[in-house]
PDB file of C-alpha atoms and ligand atoms in Angstrom:
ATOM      1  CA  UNK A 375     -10.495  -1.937  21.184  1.00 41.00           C
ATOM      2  CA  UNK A 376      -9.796   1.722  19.226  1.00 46.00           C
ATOM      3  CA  UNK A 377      -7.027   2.009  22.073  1.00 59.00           C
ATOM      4  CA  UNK A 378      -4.822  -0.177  20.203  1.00 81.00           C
ATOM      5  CA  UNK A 379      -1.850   1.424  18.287  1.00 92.00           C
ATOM      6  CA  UNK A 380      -1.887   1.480  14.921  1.00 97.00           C
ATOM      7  CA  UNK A 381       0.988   2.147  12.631  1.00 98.00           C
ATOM      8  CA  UNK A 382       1.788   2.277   9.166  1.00 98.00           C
ATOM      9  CA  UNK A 383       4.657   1.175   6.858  1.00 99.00           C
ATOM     10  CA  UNK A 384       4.106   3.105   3.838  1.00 99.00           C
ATOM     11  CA  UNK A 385       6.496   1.514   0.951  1.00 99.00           C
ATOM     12  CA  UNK A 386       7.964   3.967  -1.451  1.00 99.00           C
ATOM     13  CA  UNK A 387      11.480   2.708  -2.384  1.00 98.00           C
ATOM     14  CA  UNK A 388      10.761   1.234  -5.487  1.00 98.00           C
ATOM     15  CA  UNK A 389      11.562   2.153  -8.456  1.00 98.00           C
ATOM     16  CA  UNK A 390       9.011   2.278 -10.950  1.00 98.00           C
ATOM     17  CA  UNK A 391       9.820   0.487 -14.038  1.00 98.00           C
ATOM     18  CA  UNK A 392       6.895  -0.127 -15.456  1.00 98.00           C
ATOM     19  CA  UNK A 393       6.176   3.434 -15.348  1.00 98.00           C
ATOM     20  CA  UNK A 394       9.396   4.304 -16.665  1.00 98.00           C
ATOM     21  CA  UNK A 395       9.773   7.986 -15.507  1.00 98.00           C
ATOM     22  CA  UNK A 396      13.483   8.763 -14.490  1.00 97.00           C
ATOM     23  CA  UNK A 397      12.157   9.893 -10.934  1.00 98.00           C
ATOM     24  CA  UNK A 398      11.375   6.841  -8.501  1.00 98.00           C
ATOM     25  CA  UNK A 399       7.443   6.109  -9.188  1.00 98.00           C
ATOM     26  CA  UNK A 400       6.330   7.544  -5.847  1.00 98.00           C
ATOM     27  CA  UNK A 401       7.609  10.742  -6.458  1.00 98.00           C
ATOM     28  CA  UNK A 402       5.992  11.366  -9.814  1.00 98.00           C
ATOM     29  CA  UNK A 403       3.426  13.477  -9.871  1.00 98.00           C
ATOM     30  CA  UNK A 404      -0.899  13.660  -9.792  1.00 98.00           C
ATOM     31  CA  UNK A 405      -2.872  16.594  -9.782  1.00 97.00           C
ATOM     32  CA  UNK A 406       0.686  18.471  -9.164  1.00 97.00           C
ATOM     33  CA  UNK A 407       2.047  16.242  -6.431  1.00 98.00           C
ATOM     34  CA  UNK A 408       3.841  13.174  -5.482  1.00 98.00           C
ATOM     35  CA  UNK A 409       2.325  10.042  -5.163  1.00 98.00           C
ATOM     36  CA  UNK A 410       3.835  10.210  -1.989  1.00 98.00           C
ATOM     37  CA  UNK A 411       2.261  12.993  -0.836  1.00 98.00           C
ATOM     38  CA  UNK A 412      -1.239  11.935  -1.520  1.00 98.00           C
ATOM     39  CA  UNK A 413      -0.768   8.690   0.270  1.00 98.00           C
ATOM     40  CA  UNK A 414       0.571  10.325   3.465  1.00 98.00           C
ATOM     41  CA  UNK A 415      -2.449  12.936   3.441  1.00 98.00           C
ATOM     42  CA  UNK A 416      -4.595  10.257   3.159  1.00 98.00           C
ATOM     43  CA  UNK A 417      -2.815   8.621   6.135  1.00 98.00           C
ATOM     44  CA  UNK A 418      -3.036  11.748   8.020  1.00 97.00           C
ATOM     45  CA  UNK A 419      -6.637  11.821   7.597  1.00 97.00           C
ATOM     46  CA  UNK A 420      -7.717   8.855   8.881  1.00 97.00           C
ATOM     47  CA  UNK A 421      -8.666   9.034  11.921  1.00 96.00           C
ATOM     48  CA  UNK A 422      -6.837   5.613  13.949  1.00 97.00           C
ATOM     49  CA  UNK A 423      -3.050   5.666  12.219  1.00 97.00           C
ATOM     50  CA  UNK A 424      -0.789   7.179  15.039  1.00 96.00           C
ATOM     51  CA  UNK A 425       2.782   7.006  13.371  1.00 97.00           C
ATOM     52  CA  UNK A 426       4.118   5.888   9.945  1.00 98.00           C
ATOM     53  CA  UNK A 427       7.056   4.314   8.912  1.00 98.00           C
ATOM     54  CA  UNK A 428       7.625   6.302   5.347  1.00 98.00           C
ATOM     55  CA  UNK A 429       9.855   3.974   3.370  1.00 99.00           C
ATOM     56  CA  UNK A 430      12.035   5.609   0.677  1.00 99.00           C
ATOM     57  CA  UNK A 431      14.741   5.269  -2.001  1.00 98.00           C
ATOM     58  CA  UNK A 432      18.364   5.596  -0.629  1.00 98.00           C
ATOM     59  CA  UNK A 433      18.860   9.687  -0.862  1.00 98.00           C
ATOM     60  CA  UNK A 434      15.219  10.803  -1.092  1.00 98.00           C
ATOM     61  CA  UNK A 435      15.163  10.675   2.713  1.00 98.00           C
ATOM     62  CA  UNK A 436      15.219  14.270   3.048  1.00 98.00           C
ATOM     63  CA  UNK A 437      12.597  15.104   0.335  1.00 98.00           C
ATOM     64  CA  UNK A 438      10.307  12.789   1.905  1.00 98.00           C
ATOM     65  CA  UNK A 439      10.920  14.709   5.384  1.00 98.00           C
ATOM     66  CA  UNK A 440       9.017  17.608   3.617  1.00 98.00           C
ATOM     67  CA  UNK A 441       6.256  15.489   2.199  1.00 98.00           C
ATOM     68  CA  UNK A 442       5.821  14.564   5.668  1.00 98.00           C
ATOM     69  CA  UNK A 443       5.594  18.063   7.001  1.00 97.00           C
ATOM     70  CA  UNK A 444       3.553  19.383   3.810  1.00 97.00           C
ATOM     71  CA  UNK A 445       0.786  16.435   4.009  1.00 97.00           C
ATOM     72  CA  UNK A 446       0.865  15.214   7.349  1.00 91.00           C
ATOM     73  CA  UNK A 447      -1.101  17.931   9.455  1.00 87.00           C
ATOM     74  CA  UNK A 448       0.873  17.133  12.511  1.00 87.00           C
ATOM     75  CA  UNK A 449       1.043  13.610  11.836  1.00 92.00           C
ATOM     76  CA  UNK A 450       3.851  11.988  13.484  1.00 96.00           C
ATOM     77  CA  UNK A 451       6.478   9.808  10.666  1.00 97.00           C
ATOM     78  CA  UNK A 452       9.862   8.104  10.534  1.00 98.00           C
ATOM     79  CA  UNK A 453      11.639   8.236   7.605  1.00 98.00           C
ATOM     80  CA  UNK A 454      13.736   5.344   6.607  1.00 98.00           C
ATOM     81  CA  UNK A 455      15.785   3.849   3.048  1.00 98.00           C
ATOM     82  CA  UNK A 456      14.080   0.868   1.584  1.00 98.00           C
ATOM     83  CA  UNK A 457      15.504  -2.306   0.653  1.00 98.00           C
ATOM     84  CA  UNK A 458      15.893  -4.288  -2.922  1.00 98.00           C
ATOM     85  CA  UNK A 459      12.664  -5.837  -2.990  1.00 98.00           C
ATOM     86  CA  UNK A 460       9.485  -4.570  -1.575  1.00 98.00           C
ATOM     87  CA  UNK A 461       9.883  -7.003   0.999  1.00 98.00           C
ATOM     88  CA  UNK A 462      12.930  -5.630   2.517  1.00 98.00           C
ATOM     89  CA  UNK A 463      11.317  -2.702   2.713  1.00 98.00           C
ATOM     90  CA  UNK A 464       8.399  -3.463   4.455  1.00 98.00           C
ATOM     91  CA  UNK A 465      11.049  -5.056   7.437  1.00 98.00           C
ATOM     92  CA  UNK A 466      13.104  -1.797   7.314  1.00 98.00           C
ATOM     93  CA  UNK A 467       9.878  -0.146   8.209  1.00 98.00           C
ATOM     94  CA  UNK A 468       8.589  -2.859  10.683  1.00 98.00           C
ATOM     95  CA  UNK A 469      12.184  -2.354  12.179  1.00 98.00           C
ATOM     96  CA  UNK A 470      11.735   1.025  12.572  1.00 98.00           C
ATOM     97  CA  UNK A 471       7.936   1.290  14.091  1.00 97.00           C
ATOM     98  CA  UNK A 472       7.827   2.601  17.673  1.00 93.00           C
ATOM     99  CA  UNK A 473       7.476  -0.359  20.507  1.00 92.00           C
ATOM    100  CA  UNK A 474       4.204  -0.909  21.993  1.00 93.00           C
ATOM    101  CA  UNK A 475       2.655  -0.762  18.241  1.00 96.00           C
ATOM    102  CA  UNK A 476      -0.444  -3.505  18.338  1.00 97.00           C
ATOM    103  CA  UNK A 477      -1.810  -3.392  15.051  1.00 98.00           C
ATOM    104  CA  UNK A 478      -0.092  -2.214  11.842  1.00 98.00           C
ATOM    105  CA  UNK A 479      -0.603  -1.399   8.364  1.00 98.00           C
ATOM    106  CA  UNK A 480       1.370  -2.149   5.276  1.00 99.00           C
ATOM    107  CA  UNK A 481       0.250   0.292   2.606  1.00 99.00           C
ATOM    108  CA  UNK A 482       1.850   1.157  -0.923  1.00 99.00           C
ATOM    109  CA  UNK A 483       2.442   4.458  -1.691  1.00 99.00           C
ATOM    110  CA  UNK A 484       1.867   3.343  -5.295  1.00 99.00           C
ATOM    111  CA  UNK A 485      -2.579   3.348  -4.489  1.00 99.00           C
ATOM    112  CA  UNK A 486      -1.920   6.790  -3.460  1.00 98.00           C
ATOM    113  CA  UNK A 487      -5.829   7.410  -3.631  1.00 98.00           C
ATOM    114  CA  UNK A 488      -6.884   4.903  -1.392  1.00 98.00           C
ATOM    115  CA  UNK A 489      -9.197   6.620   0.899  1.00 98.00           C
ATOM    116  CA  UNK A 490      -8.566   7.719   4.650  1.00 98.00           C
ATOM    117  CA  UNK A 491     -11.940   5.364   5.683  1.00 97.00           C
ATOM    118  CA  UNK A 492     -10.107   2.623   4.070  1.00 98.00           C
ATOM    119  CA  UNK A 493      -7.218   2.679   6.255  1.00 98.00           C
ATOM    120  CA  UNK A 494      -9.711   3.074   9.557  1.00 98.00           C
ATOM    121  CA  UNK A 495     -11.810  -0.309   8.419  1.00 98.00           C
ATOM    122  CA  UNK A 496      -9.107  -2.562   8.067  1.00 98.00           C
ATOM    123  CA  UNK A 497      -7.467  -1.560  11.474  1.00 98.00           C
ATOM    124  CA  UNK A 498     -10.947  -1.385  12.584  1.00 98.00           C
ATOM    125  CA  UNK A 499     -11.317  -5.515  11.498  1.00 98.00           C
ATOM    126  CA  UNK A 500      -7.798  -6.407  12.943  1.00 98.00           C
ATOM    127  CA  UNK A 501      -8.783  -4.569  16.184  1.00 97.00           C
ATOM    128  CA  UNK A 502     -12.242  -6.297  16.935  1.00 97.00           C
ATOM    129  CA  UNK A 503     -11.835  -9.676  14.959  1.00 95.00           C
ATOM    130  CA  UNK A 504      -9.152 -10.997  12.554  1.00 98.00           C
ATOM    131  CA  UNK A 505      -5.297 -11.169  12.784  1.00 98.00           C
ATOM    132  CA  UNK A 506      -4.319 -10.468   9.586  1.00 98.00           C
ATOM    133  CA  UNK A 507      -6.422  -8.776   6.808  1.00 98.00           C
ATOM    134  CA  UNK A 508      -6.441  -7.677   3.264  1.00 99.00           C
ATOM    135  CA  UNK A 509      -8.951  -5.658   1.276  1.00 98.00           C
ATOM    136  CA  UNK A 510      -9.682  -7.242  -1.663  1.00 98.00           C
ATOM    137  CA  UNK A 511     -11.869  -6.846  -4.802  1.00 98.00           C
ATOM    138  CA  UNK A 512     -13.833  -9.207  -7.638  1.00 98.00           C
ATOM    139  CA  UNK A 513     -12.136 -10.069 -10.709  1.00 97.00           C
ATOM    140  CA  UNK A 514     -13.343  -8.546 -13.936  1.00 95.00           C
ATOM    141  CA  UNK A 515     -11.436 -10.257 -16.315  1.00 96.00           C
ATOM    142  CA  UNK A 516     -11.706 -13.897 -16.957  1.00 97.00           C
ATOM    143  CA  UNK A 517      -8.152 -15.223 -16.066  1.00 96.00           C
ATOM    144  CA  UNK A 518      -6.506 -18.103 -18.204  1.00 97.00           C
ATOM    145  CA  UNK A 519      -3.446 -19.741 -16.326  1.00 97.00           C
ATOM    146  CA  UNK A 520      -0.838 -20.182 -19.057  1.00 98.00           C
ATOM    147  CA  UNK A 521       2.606 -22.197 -19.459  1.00 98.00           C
ATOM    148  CA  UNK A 522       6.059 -20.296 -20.804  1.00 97.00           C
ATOM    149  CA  UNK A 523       5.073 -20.801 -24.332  1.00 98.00           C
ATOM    150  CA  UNK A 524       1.842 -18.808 -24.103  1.00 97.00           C
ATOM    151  CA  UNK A 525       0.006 -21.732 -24.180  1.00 98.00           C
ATOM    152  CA  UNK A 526      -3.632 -21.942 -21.836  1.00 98.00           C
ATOM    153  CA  UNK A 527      -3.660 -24.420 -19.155  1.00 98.00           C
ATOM    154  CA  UNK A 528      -6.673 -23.326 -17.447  1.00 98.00           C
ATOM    155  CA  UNK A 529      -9.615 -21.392 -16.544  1.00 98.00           C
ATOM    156  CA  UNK A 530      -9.646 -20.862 -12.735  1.00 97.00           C
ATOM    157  CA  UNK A 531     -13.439 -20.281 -11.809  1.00 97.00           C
ATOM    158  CA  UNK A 532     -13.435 -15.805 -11.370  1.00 96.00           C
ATOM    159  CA  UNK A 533     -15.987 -16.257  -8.292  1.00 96.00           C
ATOM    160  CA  UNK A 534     -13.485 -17.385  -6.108  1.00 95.00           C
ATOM    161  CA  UNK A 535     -10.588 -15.323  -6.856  1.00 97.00           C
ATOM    162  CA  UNK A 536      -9.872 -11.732  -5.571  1.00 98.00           C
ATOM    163  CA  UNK A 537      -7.466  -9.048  -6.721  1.00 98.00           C
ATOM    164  CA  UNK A 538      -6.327  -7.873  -3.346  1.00 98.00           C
ATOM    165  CA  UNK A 539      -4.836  -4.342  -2.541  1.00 99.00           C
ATOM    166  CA  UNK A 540      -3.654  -2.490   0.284  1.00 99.00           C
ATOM    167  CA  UNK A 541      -3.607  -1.511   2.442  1.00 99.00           C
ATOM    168  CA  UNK A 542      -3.312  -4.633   4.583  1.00 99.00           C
ATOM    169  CA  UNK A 543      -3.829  -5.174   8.588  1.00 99.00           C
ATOM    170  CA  UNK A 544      -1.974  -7.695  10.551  1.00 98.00           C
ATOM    171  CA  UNK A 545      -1.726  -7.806  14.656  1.00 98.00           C
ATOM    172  CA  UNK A 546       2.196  -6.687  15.427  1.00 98.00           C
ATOM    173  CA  UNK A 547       3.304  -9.939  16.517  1.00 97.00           C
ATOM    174  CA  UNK A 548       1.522 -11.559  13.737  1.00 98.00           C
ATOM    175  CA  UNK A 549       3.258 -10.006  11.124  1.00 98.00           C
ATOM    176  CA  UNK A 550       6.979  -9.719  12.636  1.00 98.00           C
ATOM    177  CA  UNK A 551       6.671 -13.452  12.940  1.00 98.00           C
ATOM    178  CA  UNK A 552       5.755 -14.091   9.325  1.00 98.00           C
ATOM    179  CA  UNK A 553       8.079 -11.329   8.079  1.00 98.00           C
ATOM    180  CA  UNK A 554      11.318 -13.383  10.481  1.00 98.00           C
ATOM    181  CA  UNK A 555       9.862 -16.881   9.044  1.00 98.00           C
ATOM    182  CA  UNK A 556      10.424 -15.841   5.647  1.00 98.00           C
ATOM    183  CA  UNK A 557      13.819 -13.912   6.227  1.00 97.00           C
ATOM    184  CA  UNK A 558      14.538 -17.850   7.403  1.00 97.00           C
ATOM    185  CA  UNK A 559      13.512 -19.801   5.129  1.00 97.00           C
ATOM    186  CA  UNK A 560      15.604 -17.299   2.280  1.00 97.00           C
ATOM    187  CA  UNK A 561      12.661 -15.606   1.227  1.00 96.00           C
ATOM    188  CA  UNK A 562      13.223 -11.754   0.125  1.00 97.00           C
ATOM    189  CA  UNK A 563      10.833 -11.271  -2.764  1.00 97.00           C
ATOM    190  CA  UNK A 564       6.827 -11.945  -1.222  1.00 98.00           C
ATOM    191  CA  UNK A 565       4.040 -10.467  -3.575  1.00 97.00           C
ATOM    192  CA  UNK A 566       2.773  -9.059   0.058  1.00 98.00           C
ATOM    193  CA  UNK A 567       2.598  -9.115   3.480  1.00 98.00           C
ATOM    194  CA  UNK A 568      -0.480 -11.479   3.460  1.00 98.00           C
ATOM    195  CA  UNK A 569       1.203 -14.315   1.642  1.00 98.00           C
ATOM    196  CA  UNK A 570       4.092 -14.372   4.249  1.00 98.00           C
ATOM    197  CA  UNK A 571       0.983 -14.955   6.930  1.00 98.00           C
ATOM    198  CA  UNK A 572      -0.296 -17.166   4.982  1.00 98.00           C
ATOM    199  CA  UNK A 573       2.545 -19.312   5.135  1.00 98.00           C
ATOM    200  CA  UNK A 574       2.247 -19.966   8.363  1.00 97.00           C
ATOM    201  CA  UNK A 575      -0.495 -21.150   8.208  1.00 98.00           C
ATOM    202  CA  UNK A 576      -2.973 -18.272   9.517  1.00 98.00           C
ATOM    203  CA  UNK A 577      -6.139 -17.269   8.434  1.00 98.00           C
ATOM    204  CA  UNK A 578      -6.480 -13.894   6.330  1.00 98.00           C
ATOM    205  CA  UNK A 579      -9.655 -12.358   5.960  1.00 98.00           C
ATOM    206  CA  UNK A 580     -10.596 -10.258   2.931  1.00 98.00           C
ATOM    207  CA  UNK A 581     -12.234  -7.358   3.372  1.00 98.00           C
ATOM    208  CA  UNK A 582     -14.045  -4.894   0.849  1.00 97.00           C
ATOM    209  CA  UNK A 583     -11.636  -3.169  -1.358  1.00 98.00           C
ATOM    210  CA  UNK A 584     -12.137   0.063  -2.974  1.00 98.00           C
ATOM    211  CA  UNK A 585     -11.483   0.859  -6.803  1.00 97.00           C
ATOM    212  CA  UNK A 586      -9.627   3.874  -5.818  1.00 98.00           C
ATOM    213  CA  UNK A 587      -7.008   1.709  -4.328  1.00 98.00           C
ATOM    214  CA  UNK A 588      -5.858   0.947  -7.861  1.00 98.00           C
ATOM    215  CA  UNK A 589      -1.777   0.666  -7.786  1.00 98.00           C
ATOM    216  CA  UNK A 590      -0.545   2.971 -10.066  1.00 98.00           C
ATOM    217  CA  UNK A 591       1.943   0.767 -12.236  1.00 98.00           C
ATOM    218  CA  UNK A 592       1.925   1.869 -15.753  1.00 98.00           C
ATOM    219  CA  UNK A 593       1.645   5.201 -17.668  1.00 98.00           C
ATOM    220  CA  UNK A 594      -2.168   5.105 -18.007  1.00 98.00           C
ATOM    221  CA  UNK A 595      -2.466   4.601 -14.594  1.00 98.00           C
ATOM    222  CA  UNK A 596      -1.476   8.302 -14.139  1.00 98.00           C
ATOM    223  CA  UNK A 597      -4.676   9.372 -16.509  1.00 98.00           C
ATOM    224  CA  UNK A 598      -7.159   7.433 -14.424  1.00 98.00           C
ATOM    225  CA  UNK A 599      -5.523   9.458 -11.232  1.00 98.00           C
ATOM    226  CA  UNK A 600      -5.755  12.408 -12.554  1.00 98.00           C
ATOM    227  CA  UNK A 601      -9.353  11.681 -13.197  1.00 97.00           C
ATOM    228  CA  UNK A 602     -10.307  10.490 -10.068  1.00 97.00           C
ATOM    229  CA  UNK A 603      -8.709  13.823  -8.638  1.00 97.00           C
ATOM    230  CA  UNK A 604     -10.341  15.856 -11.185  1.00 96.00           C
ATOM    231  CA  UNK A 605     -13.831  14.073  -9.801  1.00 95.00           C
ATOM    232  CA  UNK A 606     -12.709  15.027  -6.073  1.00 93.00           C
ATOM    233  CA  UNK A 607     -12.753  18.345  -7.285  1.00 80.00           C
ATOM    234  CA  UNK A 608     -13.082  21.168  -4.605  1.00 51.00           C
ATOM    235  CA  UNK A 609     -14.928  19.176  -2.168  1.00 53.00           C
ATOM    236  CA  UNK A 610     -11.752  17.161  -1.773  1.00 53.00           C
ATOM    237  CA  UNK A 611     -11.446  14.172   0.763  1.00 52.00           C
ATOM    238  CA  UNK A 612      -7.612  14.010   0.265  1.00 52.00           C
ATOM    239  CA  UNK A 613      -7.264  17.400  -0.241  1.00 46.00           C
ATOM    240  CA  UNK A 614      -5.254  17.198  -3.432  1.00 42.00           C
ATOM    241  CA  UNK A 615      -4.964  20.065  -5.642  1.00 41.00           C
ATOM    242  CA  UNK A 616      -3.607  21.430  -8.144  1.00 44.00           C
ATOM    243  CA  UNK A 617      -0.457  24.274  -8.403  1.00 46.00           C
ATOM    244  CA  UNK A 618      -1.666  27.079 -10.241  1.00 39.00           C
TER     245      UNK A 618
HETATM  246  N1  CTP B 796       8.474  -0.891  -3.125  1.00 57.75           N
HETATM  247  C1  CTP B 796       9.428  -0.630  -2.144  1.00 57.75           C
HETATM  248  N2  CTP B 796      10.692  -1.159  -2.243  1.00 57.75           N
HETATM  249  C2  CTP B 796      11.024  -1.938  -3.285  1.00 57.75           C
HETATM  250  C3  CTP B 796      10.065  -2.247  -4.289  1.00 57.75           C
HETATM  251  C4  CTP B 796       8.778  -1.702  -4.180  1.00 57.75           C
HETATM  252  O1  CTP B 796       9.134   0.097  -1.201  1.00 57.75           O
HETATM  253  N3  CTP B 796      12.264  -2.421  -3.360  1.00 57.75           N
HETATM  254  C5  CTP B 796       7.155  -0.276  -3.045  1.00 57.75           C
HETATM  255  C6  CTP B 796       6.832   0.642  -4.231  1.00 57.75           C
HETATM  256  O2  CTP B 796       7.385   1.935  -4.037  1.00 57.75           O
HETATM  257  C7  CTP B 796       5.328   0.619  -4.282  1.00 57.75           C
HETATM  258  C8  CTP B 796       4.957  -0.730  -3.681  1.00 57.75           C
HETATM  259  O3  CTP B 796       6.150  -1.257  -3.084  1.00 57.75           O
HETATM  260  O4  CTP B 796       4.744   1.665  -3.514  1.00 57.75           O
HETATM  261  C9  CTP B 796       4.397  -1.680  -4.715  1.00 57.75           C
HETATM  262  O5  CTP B 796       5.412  -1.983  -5.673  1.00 57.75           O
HETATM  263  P1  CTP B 796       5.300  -1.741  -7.246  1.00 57.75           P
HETATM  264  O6  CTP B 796       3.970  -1.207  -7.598  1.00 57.75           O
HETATM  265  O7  CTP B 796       5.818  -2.964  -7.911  1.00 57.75           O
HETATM  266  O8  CTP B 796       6.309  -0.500  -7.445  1.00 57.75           O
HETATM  267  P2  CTP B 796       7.756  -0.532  -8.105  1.00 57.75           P
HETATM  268  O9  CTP B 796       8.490  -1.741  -7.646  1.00 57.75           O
HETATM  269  O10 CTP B 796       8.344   0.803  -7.839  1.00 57.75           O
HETATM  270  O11 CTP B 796       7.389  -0.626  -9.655  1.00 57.75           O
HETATM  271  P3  CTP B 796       8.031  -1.657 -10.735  1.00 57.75           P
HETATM  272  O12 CTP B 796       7.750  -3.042 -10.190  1.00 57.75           O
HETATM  273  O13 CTP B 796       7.290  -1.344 -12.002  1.00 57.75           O
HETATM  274  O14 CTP B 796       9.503  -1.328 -10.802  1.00 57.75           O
HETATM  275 MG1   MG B 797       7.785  -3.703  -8.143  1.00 57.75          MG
END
């Protein structure tokens, strides 16, 4: 079962306006280096991802190269330009995945701190049980469905709901099927990778998520990173740190 190859299309190509910094989002910096960066050290250090797709604006393709070669500790990457929609980029990086991949990833370079154990559970629960997998965590909030005017329509009942992250496991096939269905049916702009399974009509398991998997989205986003790197401190599983 660990035979299997795992890859990983790491999405960076968008372009970050809720953040609203003038560089794309994934290059912005924590703890003195690109989102980017973290997420491919993170990728590098778990221990069953053989190869990642590194999906990037149009023109950062060569920046990216030396994130690779900074974070990766040998790890072996393809970089490629995204698409309009995170979508598209996802297929440019399915399209570019070496053949004879079995299981792959879709991650966000946006939860740059996910941790490296993350990434090795959820290929660990596509390799010995499910097809397609997401990791997922309770709801905090209580969540009112509304109409355009602001006005509440409902309550949906918190227990059953999950705020799902990434990154998400799906079997090869699996997911280049669900990714062509949706090309077909005119679809370009899918939440994530597990709603396009979904839609065929396959099971998706969730899985434990992690808080540190938060997507960084909007400006105090950045201040909870930075605290969770400050917390890492010295004994450092991504080994983040600053520049002095
Ligand atoms: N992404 C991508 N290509 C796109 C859009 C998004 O690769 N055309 C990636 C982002 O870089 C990010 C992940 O998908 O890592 C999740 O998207 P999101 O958090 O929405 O990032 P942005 O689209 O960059 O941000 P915003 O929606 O605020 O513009
Ligand atoms: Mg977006």
């Amino acid at each position: 079962v660990s035979s299997s190859a795992v890859a990983c299309v790491l999405v960076a190509a968008g372009r970050g306006e809720r953040l609203g910094d003038e560089l794309p989002k994934t290059f912005v910096e924590v703890g003195g280096r690109p989102l980017v960066w973290h997420a491919l050290r993170a990728l590098a250090r778990s221990t069953r991802v053989a190869v990642v797709a590194v999906v990037v604006p149009a023109g950062y393709e060569d920046k990216a190269g030396e994130l690779v070669r900074d974070a990766g500790e040998g790890m072996s990457a393809v970089v490629v330009a995204g698409g309009a929609t995170r979508q598209e980029s996802v297929a440019l990086g399915l399209a570019a995945l070496p053949v004879g991949t079995d299981i792959v990833l879709v991650h966000d370079a946006a939860r740059c701190l996910a941790p490296p154990d993350l990434f090795d559970a959820v290929a660990a629960d596509v390799a010995d049980q499910h097809d397609a997998v997401t990791p997922g965590l309770a709801v905090v909030d209580t969540l009112k469905q509304v109409d355009g005017s602001g006005r509440v329509i409902a309550t949906p009942d918190r227990s059953a709901l999950r705020a799902v992250q990434t990154p998400q496991g799906f079997r090869h096939d699996v997911l280049a099927r669900a990714h062509a269905a949706a090309a077909e049916r005119g679809d370009h702009d899918a939440p994530d990778d597990a709603s396009l399974v979904e839609r065929l009509g396959l099971p998706v398991h969730v899985v434990d998520g992690r808080p540190e998997a938060f997507k960084i989205t909007r400006p105090h986003d950045l201040v909870l990173a930075e605290a969770v790197l400050a917390r890492r401190g010295s004994d450092n599983p991504t080994g983040a740190r600053r520049r002095s």
